[in-house]
PDB file of C-alpha atoms in Angstrom:
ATOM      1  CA  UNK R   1     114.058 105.613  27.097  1.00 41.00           C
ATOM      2  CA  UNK R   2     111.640 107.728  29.054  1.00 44.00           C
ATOM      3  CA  UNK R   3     109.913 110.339  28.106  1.00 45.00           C
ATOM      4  CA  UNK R   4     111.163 113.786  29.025  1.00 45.00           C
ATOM      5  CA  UNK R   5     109.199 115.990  31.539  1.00 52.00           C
ATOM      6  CA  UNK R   6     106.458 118.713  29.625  1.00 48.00           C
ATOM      7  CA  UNK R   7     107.264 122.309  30.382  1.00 49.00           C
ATOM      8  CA  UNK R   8     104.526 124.840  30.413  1.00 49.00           C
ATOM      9  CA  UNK R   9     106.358 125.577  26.485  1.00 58.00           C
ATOM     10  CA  UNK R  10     105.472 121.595  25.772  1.00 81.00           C
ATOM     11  CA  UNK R  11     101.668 121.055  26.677  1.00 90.00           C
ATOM     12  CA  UNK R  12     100.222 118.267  25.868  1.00 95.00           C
ATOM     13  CA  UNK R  13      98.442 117.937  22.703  1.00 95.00           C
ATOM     14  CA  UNK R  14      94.954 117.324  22.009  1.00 97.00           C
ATOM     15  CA  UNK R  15      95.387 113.930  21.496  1.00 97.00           C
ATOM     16  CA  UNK R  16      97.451 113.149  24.475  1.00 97.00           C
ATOM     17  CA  UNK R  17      94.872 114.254  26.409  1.00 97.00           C
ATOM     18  CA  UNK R  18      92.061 112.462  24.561  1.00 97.00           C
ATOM     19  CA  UNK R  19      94.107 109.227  25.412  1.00 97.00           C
ATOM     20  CA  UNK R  20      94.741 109.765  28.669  1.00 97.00           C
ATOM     21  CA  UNK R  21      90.984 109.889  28.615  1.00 97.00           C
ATOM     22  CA  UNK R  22      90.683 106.847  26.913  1.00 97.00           C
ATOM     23  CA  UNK R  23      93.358 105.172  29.728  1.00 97.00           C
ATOM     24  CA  UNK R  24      92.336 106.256  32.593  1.00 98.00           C
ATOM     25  CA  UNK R  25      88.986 104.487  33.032  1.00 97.00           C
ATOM     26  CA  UNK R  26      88.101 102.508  36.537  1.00 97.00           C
ATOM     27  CA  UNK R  27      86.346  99.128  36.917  1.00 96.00           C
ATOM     28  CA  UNK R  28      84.124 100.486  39.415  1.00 96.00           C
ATOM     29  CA  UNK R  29      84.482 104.079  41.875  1.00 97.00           C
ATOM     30  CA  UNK R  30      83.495 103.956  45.485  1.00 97.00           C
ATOM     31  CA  UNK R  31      83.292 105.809  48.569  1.00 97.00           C
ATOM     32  CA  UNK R  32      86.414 104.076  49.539  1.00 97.00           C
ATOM     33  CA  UNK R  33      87.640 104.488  46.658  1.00 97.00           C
ATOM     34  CA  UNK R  34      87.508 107.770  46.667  1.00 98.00           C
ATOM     35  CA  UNK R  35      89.116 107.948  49.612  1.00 98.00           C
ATOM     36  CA  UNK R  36      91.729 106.249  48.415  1.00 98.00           C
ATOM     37  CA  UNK R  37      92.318 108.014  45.873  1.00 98.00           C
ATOM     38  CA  UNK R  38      91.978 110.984  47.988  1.00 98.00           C
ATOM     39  CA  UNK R  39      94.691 110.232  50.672  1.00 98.00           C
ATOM     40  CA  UNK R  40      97.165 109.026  47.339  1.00 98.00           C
ATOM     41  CA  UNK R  41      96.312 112.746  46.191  1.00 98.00           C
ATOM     42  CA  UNK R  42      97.146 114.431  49.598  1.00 98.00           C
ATOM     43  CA  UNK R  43     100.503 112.325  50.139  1.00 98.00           C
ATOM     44  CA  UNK R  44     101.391 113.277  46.903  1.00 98.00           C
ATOM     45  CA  UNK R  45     100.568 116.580  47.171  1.00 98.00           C
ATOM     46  CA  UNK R  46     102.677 116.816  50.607  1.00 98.00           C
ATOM     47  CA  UNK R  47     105.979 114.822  48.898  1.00 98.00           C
ATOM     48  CA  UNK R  48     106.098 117.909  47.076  1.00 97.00           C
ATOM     49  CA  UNK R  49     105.320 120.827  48.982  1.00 97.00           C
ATOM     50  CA  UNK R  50     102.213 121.608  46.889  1.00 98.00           C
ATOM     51  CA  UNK R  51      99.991 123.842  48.256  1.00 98.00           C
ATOM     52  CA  UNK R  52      96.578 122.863  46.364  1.00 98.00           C
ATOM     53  CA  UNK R  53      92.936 122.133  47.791  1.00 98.00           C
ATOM     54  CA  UNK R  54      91.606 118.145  46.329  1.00 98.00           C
ATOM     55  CA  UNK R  55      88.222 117.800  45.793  1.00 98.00           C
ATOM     56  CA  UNK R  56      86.261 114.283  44.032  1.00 98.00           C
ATOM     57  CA  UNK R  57      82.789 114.571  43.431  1.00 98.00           C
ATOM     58  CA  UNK R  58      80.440 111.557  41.842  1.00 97.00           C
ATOM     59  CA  UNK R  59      76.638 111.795  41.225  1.00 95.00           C
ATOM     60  CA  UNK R  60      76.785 115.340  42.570  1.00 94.00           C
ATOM     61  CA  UNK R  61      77.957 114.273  46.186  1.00 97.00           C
ATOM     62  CA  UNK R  62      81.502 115.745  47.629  1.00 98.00           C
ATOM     63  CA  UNK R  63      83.307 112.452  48.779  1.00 98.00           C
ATOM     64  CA  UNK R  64      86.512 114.198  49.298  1.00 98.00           C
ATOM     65  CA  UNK R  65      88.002 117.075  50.049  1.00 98.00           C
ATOM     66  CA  UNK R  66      91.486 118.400  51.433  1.00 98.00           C
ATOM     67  CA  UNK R  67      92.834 121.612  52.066  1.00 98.00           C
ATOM     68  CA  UNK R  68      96.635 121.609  52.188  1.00 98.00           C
ATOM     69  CA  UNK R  69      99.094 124.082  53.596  1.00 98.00           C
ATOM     70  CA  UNK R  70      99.270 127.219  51.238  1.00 97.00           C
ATOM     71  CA  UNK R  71      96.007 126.308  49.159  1.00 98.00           C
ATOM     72  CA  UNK R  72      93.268 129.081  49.876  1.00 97.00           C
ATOM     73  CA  UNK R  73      89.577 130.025  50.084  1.00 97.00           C
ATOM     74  CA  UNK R  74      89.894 130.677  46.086  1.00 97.00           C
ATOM     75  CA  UNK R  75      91.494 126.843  45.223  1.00 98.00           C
ATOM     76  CA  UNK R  76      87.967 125.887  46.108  1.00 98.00           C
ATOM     77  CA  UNK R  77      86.347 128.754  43.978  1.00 98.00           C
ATOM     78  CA  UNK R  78      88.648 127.252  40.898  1.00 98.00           C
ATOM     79  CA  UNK R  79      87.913 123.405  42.064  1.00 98.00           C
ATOM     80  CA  UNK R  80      83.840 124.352  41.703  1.00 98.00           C
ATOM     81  CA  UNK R  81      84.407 125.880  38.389  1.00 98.00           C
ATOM     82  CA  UNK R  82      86.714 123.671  36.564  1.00 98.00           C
ATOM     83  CA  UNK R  83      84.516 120.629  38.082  1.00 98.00           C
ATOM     84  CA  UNK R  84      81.308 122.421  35.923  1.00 98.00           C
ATOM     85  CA  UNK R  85      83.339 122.423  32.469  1.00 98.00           C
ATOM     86  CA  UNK R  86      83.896 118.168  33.818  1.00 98.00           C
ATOM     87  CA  UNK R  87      80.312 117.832  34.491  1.00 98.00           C
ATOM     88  CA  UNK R  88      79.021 119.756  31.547  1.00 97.00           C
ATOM     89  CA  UNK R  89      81.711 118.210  28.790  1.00 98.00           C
ATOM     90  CA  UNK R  90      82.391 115.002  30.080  1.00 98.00           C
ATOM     91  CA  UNK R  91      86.075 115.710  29.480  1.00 98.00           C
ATOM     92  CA  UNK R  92      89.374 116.978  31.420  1.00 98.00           C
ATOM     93  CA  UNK R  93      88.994 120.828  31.813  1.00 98.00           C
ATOM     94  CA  UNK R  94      92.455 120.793  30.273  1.00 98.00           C
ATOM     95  CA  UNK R  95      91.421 119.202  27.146  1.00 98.00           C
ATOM     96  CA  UNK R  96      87.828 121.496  26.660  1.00 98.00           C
ATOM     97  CA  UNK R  97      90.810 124.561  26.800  1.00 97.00           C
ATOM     98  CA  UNK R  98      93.001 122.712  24.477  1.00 97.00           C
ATOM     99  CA  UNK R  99      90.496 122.228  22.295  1.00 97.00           C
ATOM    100  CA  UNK R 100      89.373 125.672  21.929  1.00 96.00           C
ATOM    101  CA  UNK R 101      92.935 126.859  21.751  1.00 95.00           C
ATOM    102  CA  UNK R 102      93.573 124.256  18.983  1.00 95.00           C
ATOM    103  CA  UNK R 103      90.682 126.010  17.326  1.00 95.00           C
ATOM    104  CA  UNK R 104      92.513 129.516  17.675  1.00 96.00           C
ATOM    105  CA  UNK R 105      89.862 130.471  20.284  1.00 95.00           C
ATOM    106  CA  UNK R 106      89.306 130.784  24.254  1.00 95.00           C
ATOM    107  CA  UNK R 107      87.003 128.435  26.225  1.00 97.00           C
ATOM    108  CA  UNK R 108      85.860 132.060  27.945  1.00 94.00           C
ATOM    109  CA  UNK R 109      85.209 133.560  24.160  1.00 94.00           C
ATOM    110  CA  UNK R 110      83.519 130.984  22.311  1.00 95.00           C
ATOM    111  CA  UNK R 111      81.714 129.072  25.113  1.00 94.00           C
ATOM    112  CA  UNK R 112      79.645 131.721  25.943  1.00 93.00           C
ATOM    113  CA  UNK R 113      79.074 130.461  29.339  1.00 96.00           C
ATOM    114  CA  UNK R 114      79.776 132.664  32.473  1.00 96.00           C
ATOM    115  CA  UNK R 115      83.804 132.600  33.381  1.00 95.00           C
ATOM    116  CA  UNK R 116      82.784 133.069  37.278  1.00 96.00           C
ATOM    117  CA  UNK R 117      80.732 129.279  36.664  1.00 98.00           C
ATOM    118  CA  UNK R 118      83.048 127.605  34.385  1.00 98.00           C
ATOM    119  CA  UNK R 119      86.781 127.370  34.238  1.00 98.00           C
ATOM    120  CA  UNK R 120      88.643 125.233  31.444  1.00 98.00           C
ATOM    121  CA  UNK R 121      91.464 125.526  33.213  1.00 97.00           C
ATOM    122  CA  UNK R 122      93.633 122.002  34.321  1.00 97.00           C
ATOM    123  CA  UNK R 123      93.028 120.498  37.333  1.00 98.00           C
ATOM    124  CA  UNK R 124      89.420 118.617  37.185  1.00 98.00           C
ATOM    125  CA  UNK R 125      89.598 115.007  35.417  1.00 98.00           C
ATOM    126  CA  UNK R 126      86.421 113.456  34.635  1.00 98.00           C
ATOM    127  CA  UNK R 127      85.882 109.820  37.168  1.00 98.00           C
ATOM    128  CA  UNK R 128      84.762 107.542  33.761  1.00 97.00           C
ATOM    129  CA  UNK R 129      83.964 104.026  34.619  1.00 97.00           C
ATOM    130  CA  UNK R 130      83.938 101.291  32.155  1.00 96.00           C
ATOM    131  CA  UNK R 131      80.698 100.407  30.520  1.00 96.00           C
ATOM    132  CA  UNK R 132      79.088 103.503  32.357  1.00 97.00           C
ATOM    133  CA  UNK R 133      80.674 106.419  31.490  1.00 97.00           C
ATOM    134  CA  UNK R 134      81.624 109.798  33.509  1.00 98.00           C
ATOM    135  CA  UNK R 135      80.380 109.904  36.761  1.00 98.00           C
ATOM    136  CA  UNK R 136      82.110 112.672  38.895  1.00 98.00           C
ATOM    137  CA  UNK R 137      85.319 114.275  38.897  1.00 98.00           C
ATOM    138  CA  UNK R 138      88.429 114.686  40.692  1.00 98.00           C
ATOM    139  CA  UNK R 139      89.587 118.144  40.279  1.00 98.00           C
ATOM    140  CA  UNK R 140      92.985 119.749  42.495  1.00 98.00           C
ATOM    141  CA  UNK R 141      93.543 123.437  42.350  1.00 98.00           C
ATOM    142  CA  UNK R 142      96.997 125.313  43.530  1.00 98.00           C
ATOM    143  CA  UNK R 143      99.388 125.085  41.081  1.00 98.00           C
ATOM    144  CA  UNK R 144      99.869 126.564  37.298  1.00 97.00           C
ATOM    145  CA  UNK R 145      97.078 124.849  35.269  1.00 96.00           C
ATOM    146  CA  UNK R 146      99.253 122.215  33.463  1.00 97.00           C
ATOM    147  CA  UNK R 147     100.984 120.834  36.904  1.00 97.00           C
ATOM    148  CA  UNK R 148      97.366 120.647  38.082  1.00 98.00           C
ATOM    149  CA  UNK R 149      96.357 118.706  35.114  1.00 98.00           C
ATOM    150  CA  UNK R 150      99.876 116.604  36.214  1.00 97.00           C
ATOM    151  CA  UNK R 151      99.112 115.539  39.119  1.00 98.00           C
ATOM    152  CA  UNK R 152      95.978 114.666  38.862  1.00 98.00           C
ATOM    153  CA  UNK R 153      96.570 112.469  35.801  1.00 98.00           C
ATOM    154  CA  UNK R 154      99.819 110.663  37.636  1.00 98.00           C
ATOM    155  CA  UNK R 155      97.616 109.969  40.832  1.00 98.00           C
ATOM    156  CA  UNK R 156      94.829 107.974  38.363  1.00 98.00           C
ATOM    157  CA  UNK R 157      97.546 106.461  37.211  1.00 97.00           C
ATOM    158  CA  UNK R 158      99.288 105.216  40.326  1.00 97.00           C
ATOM    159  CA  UNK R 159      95.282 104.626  42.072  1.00 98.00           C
ATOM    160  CA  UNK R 160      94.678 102.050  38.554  1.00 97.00           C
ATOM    161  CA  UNK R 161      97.649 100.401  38.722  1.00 95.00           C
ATOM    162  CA  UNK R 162      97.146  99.728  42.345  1.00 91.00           C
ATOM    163  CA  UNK R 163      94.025  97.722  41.671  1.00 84.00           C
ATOM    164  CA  UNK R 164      95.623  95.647  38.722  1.00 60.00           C
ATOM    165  CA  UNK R 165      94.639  95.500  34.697  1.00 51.00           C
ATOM    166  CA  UNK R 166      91.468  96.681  34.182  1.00 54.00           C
ATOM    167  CA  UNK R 167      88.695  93.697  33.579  1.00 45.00           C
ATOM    168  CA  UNK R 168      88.656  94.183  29.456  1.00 43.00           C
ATOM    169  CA  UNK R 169      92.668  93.274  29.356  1.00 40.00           C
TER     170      UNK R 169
END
């Protein structure tokens, strides 16, 4: 039996998301696999029309970045901020926003950090590697927040199963 598709009325819970974190963890990330990961985003991206911008970052260097039809100057404003909540949390920018929502509070009200810097919106998904820990981000900006998150989290998926069980398995 599969699972049935969320809707923006069925987000993920807080601990989905924590376990995707927990899942999605690479062996090792490099430049070419970034670009791997990269292109995998972009076909994606073009099987379904989506007009979104793909960014990955590690160690504070851009390694990849697309622009596709329809995405705009802004999808790179939203890539730079949801990155920072990444970089600063260590988590999906999804989950910090699901966590403050679980708490019955906004990421913009009870962060106190500056909404034009930081955006826990969905879309940026922290690059961890095992037995290191978070060292970039891959963030895609275009589409409502949750679809973002989506696609982002279904590319990891594909890119890791690619590259077989991960050494610990």
């Amino acid at each position: 039996m599969t699972t049935p598709k969320r809707t923006p009325e069925r987000a993920p819970s807080v601990e989905e998301l924590e376990a995707q974190e927990r899942r999605l963890v690479l062996r090792r990330f490099t430049h070419d696999d970034a670009w791997a990961l990269g292109c995998l985003l972009v076909e994606m991206a073009r099987e379904r029309r989506a007009p979104v911008a793909i960014d990955i970052h590690r160690a504070g260097q851009q390694l990849f970045h697309a622009a596709l039809p329809g995405s705009a100057p802004d999808n790179d404003a939203w890539i730079a901020r949801k990155r920072r909540v990444v970089e600063r949390y260590g988590s999906a920018s999804y989950l910090v926003g699901a966590r403050h929502r679980a708490k019955g509070t906004t990421f913009e009200a009870s962060s106190r950090l500056d909404p034009d810097t930081y955006a826990a919106h969905g879309g940026s998904f922290p690059l961890t590697v095992e037995g290191v820990g978070v060292i970039g981000a891959v963030t895609v900006s275009g589409l409502p927040q949750l679809q973002d998150h989506e696609l982002v989290v279904e590319a990891l998926e594909r890119f890791l199963a690619d590259r077989g069980p991960a050494a610990s398995d």
